[in-house]
Short mmCIF file of C-alpha atoms in Angstrom, two decimals:
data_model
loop_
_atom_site.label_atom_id
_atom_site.label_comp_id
_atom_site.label_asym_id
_atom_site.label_seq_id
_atom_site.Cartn_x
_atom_site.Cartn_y
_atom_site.Cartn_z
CA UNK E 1 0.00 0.00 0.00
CA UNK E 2 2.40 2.09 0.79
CA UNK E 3 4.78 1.74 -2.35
CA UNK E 4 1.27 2.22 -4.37
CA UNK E 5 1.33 5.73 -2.45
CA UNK E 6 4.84 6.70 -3.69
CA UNK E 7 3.31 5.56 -7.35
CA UNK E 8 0.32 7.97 -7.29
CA UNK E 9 2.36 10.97 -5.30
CA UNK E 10 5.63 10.24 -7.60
CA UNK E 11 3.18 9.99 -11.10
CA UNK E 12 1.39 12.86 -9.98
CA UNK E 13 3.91 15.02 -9.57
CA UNK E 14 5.72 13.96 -11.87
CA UNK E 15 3.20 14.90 -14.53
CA UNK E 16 2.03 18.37 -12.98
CA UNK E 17 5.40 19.33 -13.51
CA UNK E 18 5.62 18.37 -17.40
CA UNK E 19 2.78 20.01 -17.94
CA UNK E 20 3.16 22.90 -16.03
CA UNK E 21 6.06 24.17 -18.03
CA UNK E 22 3.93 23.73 -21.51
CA UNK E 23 1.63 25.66 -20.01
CA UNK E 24 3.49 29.02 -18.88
CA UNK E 25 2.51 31.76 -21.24
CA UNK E 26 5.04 32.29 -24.25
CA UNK E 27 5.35 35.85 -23.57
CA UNK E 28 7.52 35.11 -20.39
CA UNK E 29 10.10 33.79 -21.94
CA UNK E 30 10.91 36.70 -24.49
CA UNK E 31 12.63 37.78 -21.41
CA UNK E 32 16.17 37.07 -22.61
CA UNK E 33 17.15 36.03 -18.71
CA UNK E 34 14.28 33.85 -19.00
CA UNK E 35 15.54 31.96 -22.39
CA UNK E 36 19.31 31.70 -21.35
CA UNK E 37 18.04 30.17 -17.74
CA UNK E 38 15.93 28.10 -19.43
CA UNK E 39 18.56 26.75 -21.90
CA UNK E 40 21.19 26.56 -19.23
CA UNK E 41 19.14 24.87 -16.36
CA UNK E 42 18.84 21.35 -18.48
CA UNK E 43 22.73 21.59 -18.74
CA UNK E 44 23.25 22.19 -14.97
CA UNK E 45 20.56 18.95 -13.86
CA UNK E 46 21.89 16.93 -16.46
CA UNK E 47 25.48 17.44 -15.56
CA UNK E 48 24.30 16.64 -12.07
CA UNK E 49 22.36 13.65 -12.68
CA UNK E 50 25.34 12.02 -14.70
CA UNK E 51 27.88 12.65 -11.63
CA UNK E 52 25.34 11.70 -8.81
CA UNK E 53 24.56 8.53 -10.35
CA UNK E 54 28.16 7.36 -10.80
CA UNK E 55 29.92 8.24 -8.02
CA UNK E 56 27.35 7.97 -5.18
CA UNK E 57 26.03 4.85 -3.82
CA UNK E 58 23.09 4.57 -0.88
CA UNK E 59 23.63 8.68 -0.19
CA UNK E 60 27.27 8.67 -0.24
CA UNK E 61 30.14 9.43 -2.55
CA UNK E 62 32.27 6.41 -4.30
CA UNK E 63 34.23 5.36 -6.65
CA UNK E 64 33.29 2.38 -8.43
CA UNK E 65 32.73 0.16 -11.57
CA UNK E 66 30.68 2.83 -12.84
CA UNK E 67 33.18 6.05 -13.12
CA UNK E 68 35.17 3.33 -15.82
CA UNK E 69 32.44 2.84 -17.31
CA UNK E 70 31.22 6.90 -17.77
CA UNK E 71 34.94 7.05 -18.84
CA UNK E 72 34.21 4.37 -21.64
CA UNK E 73 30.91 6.54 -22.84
CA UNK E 74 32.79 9.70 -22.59
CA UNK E 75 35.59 8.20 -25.13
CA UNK E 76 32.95 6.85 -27.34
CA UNK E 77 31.24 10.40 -26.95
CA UNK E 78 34.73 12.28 -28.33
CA UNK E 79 34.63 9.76 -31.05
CA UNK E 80 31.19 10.42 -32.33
CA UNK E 81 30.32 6.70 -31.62
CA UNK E 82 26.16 6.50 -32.06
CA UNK E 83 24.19 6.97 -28.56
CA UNK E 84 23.39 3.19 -28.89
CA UNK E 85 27.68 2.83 -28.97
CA UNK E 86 27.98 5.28 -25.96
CA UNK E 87 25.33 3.74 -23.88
CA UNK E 88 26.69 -0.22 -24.46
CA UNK E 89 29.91 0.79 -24.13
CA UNK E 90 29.31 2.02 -20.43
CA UNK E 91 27.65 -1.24 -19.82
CA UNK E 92 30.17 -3.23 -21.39
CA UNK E 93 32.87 -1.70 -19.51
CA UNK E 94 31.42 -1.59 -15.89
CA UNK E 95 30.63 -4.90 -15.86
CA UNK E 96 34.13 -6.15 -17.53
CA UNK E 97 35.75 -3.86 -14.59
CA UNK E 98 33.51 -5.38 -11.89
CA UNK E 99 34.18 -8.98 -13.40
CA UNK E 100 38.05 -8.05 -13.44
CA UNK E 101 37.74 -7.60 -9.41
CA UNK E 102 35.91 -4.29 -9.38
CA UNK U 1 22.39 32.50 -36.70
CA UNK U 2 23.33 34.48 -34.01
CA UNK U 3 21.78 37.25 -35.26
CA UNK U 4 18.36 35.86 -36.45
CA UNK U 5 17.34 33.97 -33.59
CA UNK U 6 18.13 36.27 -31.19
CA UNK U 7 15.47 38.95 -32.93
CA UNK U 8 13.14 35.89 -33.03
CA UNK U 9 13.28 33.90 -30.45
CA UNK U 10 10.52 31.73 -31.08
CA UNK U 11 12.65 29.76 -33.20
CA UNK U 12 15.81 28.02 -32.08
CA UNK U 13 18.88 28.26 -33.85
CA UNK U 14 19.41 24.27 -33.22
CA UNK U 15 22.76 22.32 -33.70
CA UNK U 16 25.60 23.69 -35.38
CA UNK U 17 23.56 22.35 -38.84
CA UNK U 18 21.29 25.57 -39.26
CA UNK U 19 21.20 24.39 -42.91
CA UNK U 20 17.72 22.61 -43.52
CA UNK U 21 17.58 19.21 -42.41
CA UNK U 22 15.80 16.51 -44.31
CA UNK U 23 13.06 14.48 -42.20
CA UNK U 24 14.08 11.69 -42.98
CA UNK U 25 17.43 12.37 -41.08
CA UNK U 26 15.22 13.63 -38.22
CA UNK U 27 13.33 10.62 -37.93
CA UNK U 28 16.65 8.84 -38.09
CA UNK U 29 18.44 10.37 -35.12
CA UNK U 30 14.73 10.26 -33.42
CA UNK U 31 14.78 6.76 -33.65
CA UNK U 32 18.43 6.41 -32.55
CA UNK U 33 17.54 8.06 -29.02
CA UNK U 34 14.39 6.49 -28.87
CA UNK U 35 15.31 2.98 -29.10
CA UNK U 36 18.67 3.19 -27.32
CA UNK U 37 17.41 4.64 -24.64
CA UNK U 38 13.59 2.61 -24.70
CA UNK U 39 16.04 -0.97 -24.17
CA UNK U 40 17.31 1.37 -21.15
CA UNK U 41 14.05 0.38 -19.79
CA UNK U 42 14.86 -3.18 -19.39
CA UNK U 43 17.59 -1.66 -16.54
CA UNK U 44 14.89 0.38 -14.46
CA UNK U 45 12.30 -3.01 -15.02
CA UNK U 46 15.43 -5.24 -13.90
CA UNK U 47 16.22 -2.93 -10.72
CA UNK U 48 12.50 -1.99 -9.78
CA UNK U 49 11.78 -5.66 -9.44
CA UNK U 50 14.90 -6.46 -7.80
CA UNK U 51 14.10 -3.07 -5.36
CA UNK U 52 11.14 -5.49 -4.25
CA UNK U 53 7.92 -3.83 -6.41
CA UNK U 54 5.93 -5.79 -8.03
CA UNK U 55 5.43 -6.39 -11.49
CA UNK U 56 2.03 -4.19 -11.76
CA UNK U 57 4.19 -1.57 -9.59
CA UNK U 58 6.78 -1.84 -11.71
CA UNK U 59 4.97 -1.71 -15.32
CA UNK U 60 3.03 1.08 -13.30
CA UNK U 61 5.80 3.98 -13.11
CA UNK U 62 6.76 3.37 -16.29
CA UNK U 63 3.82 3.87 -18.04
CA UNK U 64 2.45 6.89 -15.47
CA UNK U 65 5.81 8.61 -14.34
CA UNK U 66 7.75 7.87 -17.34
CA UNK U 67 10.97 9.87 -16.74
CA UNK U 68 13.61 7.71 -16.02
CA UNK U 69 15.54 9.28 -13.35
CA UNK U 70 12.66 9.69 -11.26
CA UNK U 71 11.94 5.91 -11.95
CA UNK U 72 15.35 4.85 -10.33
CA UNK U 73 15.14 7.80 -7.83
CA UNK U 74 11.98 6.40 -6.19
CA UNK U 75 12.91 2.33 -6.44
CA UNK U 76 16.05 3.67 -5.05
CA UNK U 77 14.74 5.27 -1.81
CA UNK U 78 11.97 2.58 -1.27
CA UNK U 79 14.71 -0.31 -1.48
CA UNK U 80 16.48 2.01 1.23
CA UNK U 81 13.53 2.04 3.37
CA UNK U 82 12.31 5.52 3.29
CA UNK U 83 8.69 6.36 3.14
CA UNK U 84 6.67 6.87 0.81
CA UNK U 85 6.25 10.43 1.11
CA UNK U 86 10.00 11.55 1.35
CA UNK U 87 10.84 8.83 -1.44
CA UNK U 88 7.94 10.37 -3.84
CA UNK U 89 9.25 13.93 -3.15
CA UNK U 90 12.55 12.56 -4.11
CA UNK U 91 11.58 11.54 -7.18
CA UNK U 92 10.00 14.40 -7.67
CA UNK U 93 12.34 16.80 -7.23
CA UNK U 94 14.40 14.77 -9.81
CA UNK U 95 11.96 15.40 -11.80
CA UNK U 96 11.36 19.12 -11.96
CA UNK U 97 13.96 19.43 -14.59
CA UNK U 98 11.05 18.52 -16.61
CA UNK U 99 9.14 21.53 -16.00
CA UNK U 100 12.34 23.61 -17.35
CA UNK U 101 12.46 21.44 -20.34
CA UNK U 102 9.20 22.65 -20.93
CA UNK U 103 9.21 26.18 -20.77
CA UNK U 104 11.88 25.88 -23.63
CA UNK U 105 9.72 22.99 -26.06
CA UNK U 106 6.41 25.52 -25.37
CA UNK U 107 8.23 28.30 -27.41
CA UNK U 108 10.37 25.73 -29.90
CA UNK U 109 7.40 23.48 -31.04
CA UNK U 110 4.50 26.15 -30.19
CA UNK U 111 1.76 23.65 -29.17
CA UNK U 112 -2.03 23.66 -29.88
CA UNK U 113 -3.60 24.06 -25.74
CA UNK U 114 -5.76 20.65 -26.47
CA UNK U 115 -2.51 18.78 -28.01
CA UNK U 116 -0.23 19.74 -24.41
CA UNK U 117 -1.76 17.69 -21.65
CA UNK U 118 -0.76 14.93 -23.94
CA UNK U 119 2.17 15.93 -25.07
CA UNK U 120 3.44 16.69 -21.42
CA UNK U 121 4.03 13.16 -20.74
CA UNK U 122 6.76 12.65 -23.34
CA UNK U 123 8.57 16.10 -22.07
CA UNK U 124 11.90 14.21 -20.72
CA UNK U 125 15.11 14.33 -21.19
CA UNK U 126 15.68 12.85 -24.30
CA UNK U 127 13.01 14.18 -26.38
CA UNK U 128 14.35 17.72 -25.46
CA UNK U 129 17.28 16.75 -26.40
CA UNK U 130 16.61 15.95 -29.89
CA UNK U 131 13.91 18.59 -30.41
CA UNK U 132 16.49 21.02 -29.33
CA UNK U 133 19.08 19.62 -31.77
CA UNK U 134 16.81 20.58 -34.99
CA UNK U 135 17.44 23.65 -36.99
CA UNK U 136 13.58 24.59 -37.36
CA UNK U 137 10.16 23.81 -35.82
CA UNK U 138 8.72 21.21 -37.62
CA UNK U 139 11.78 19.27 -37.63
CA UNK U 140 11.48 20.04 -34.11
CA UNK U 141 7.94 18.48 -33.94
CA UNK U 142 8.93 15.92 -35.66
CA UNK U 143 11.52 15.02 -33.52
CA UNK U 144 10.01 15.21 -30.47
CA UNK U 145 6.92 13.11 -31.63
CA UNK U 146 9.48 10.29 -33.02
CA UNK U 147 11.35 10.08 -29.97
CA UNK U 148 8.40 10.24 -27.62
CA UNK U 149 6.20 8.01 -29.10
CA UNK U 150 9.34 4.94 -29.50
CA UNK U 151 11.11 6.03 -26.57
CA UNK U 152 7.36 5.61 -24.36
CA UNK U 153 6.40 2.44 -26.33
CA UNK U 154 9.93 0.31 -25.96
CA UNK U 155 10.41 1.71 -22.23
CA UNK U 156 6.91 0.14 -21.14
CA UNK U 157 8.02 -3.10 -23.10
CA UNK U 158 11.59 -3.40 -21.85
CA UNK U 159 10.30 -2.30 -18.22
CA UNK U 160 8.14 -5.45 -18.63
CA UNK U 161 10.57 -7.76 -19.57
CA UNK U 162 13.24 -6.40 -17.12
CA UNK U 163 10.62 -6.65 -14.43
CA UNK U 164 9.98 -10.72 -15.94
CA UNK U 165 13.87 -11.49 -16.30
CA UNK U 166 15.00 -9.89 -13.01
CA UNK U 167 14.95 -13.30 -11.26
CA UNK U 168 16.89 -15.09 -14.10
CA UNK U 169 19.48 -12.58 -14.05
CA UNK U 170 20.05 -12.68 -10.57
CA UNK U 171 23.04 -9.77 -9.40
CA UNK U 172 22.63 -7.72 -12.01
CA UNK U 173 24.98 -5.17 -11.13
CA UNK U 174 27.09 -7.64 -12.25
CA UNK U 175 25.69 -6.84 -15.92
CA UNK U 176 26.90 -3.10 -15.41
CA UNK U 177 23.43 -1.71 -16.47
CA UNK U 178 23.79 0.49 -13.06
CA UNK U 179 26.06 2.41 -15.75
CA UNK U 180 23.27 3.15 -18.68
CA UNK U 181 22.01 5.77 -16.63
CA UNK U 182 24.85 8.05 -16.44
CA UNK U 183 26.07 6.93 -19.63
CA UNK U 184 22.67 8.21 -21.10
CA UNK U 185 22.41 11.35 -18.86
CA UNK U 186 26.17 12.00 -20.67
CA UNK U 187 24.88 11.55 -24.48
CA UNK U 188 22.26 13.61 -23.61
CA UNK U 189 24.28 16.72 -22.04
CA UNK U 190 26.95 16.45 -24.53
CA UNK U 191 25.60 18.36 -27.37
CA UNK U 192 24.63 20.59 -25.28
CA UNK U 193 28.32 22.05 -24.11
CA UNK U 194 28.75 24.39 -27.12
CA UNK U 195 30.10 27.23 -25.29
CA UNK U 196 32.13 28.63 -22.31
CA UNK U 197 29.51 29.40 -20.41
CA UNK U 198 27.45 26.06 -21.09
CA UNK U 199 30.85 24.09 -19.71
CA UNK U 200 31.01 25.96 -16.81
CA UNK U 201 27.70 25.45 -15.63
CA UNK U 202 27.87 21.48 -16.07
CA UNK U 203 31.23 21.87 -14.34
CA UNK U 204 29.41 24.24 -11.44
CA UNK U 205 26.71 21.57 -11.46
CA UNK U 206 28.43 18.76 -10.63
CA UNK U 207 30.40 20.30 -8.34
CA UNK U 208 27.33 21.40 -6.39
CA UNK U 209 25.95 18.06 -7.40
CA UNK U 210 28.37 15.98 -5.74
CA UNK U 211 29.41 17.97 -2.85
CA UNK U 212 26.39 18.46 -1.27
CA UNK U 213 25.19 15.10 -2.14
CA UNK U 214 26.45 13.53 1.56
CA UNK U 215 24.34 16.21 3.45
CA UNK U 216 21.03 16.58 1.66
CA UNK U 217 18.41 14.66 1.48
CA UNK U 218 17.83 12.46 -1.84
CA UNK U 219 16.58 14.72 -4.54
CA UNK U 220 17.70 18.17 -3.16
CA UNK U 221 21.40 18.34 -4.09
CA UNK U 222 20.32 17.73 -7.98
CA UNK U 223 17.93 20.45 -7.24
CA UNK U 224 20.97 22.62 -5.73
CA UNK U 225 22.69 22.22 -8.58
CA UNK U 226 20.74 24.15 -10.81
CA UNK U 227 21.59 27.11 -9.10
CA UNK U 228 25.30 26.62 -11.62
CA UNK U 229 22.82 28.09 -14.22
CA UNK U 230 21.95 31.60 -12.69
CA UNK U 231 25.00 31.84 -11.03
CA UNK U 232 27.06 31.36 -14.56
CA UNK U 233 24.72 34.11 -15.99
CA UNK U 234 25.29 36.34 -12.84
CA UNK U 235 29.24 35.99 -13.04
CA UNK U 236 29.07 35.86 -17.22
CA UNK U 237 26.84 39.22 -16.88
CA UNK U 238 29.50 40.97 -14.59
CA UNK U 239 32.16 39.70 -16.41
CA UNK U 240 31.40 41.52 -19.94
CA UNK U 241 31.60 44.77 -17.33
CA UNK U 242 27.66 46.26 -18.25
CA UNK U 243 26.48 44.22 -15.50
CA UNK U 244 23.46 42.98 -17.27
CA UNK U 245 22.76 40.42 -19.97
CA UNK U 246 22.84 41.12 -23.44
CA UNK U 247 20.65 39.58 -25.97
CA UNK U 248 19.16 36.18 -25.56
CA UNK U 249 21.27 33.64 -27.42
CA UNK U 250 24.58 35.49 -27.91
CA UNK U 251 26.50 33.28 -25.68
CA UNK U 252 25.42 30.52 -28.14
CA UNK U 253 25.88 32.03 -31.20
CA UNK U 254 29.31 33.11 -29.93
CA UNK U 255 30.31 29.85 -28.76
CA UNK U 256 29.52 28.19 -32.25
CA UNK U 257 31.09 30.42 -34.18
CA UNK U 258 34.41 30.11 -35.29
CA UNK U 259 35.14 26.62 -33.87
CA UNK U 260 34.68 24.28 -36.42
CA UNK U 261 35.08 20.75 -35.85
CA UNK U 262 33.20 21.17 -32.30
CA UNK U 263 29.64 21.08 -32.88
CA UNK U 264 29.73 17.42 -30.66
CA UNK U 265 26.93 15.79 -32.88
#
């Protein structure tokens, strides 16, 4: 019951927030401090996201498997290697360096 | 470029290709995103299950949250043992990004009001990504529609069969598909880092990201971070010595300019 909670809260806010910034009138955003936050907000989460989810584990910061295998993606990245070819290559190499002893 | 889509900014000056693109090609590198990241659904289904939801859980918040950090941000605190209410406002805080990413697809693809409930749930990640990439707005649509509808239809299926398989696959940790995340999250942001100031806010960002990570609660440091972007603009702003911002995309059109070879497409 209480996992079906987190479902409906997590959905439903989830989805307000989508839809919230669809629905913010245009005319805001001809602000140019408006348009270059806008553009440079998705840089700063994303950059966030990537580093949180390879070097923290259960709240805290490590280094694993996984910073090898970012490594791996970021190589394939500089080489213009197709998303599919960045993605499998993190895979490939995380679980090669956790096999080796990781 | 520079020049034109700063007087109208309803219309993005995309990737470094501001030559017309042909849909075809559009539908190609729609389909690329979509489907590499829709098998990245099989990961979330694989961990969910192993997190200890059920299948109808699982198959649940992928076809009603349906942004993928959020996903692993709420398996991730429930497997921990937090409650449901701070696990669901971590996942929603992870997911707020979303409302940015719409502010700037509202103006790019100009939807009808009926059309945008429905179009809210595909406004992730990825689909900004490659609406953002296109040089006008109906590649733009076209893109974003392409991506959204594979990238929803193969993450409910993979979700599914990770969800099925999780038991067969035992650790799978072991499978480094802990990794697609980041490694997706990476793709994603890389295009993006066309210019000086775009670096330094990633750089900002992760340094926030990271370093308040062991004293926040789950959710809030990613939310911290996003402070890089006005505090790039602030600094940027003082830095050309007016002490206020000058036209909306100049920092873009700059950073393009004159550096061939770097568009990162």
């Amino acid at each position: 019951m209480n996992v079906w909670l987190a479902i409906a809260l997590t959905a439903a806010g989830c989805y307000l927030v989508k839809l919230l910034g669809l629905l913010v009138p245009a005319d805001t955003l001809e602000r140019p401090l408006v348009q270059r936050l806008a553009a440079l907000v998705p840089v700063a989460l994303l950059a966030a996201l990537t580093a949180q989810q390879t070097f923290s584990a259960q709240g805290a910061l490590t280094v694993d498997a996984r910073a090898a295998g970012l490594a791996a993606a970021a190589l394939a990245l500089v080489l213009r290697a197709p998303f599919l070819v960045v993605v499998g290559a993190a895979v490939l190499v995380t679980a090669g360096a956790r096999a080796l002893g990781g | 470029m520079a020049q034109r889509t700063a007087s109208s900014p309803s219309v993005r000056g995309g990737g470094p290709a501001a030559e017309p693109k042909s849909d075809g090609a559009v539908v190609r590198d729609a389909l690329g995103v979509g489907i590499a990241v829709g098998l990245s659904g099989f990961a979330f289904g694989v961990t969910s299950a192993g997190s200890g939801l059920t299948l109808l859980q699982t198959c649940a918040l992928s076809l009603l949250v349906f942004t993928g950090a959020s996903q692993f941000a709420l398996v991730g605190a429930l497997a921990a043992g937090g409650n449901p209410f701070t696990a669901a406002a971590g996942a929603f805080f992870v997911g707020t990004r979303n409302a940015f990413y719409g502010l700037r697809l509202s103006q790019l693809l100009a939807l009808r009001p009926l059309v945008r409930p429905l179009a809210a749930q595909a406004v992730i990640d990825e689909t900004t990504a490659v609406a953002l990439a296109q040089p006008d707005r109906r590649t733009a649509r076209i893109g974003f529609t392409v991506t959204g509808l594979t990238l929803y239809v193969l993450w409910n299926v993979t979700t599914l069969l990770g969800a099925l398989g999780a038991e067969a696959i035992g650790d799978t940790s072991a499978w480094g598909l802990d990794a697609a995340g980041p490694a997706v999250f990476l793709a994603l942001l890389a295009p993006m880092l066309r210019s000086t100031t775009e670096r330094a806010t990633a750089a900002l960002a992760v340094l926030l990201g990271l370093g308040l990570l062991p004293v926040l609660p789950a959710g809030v440091p990613v939310l911290a971070a996003a402070l890089a972007a006005p505090a790039v603009l602030w600094f940027h702003g003082r830095r050309l010595g007016s002490g206020h911002l000058r036209g909306g995309r100049s920092g873009e059109g700059e950073g393009r300019s004159g550096r061939p070879g770097e568009d990162a497409r």
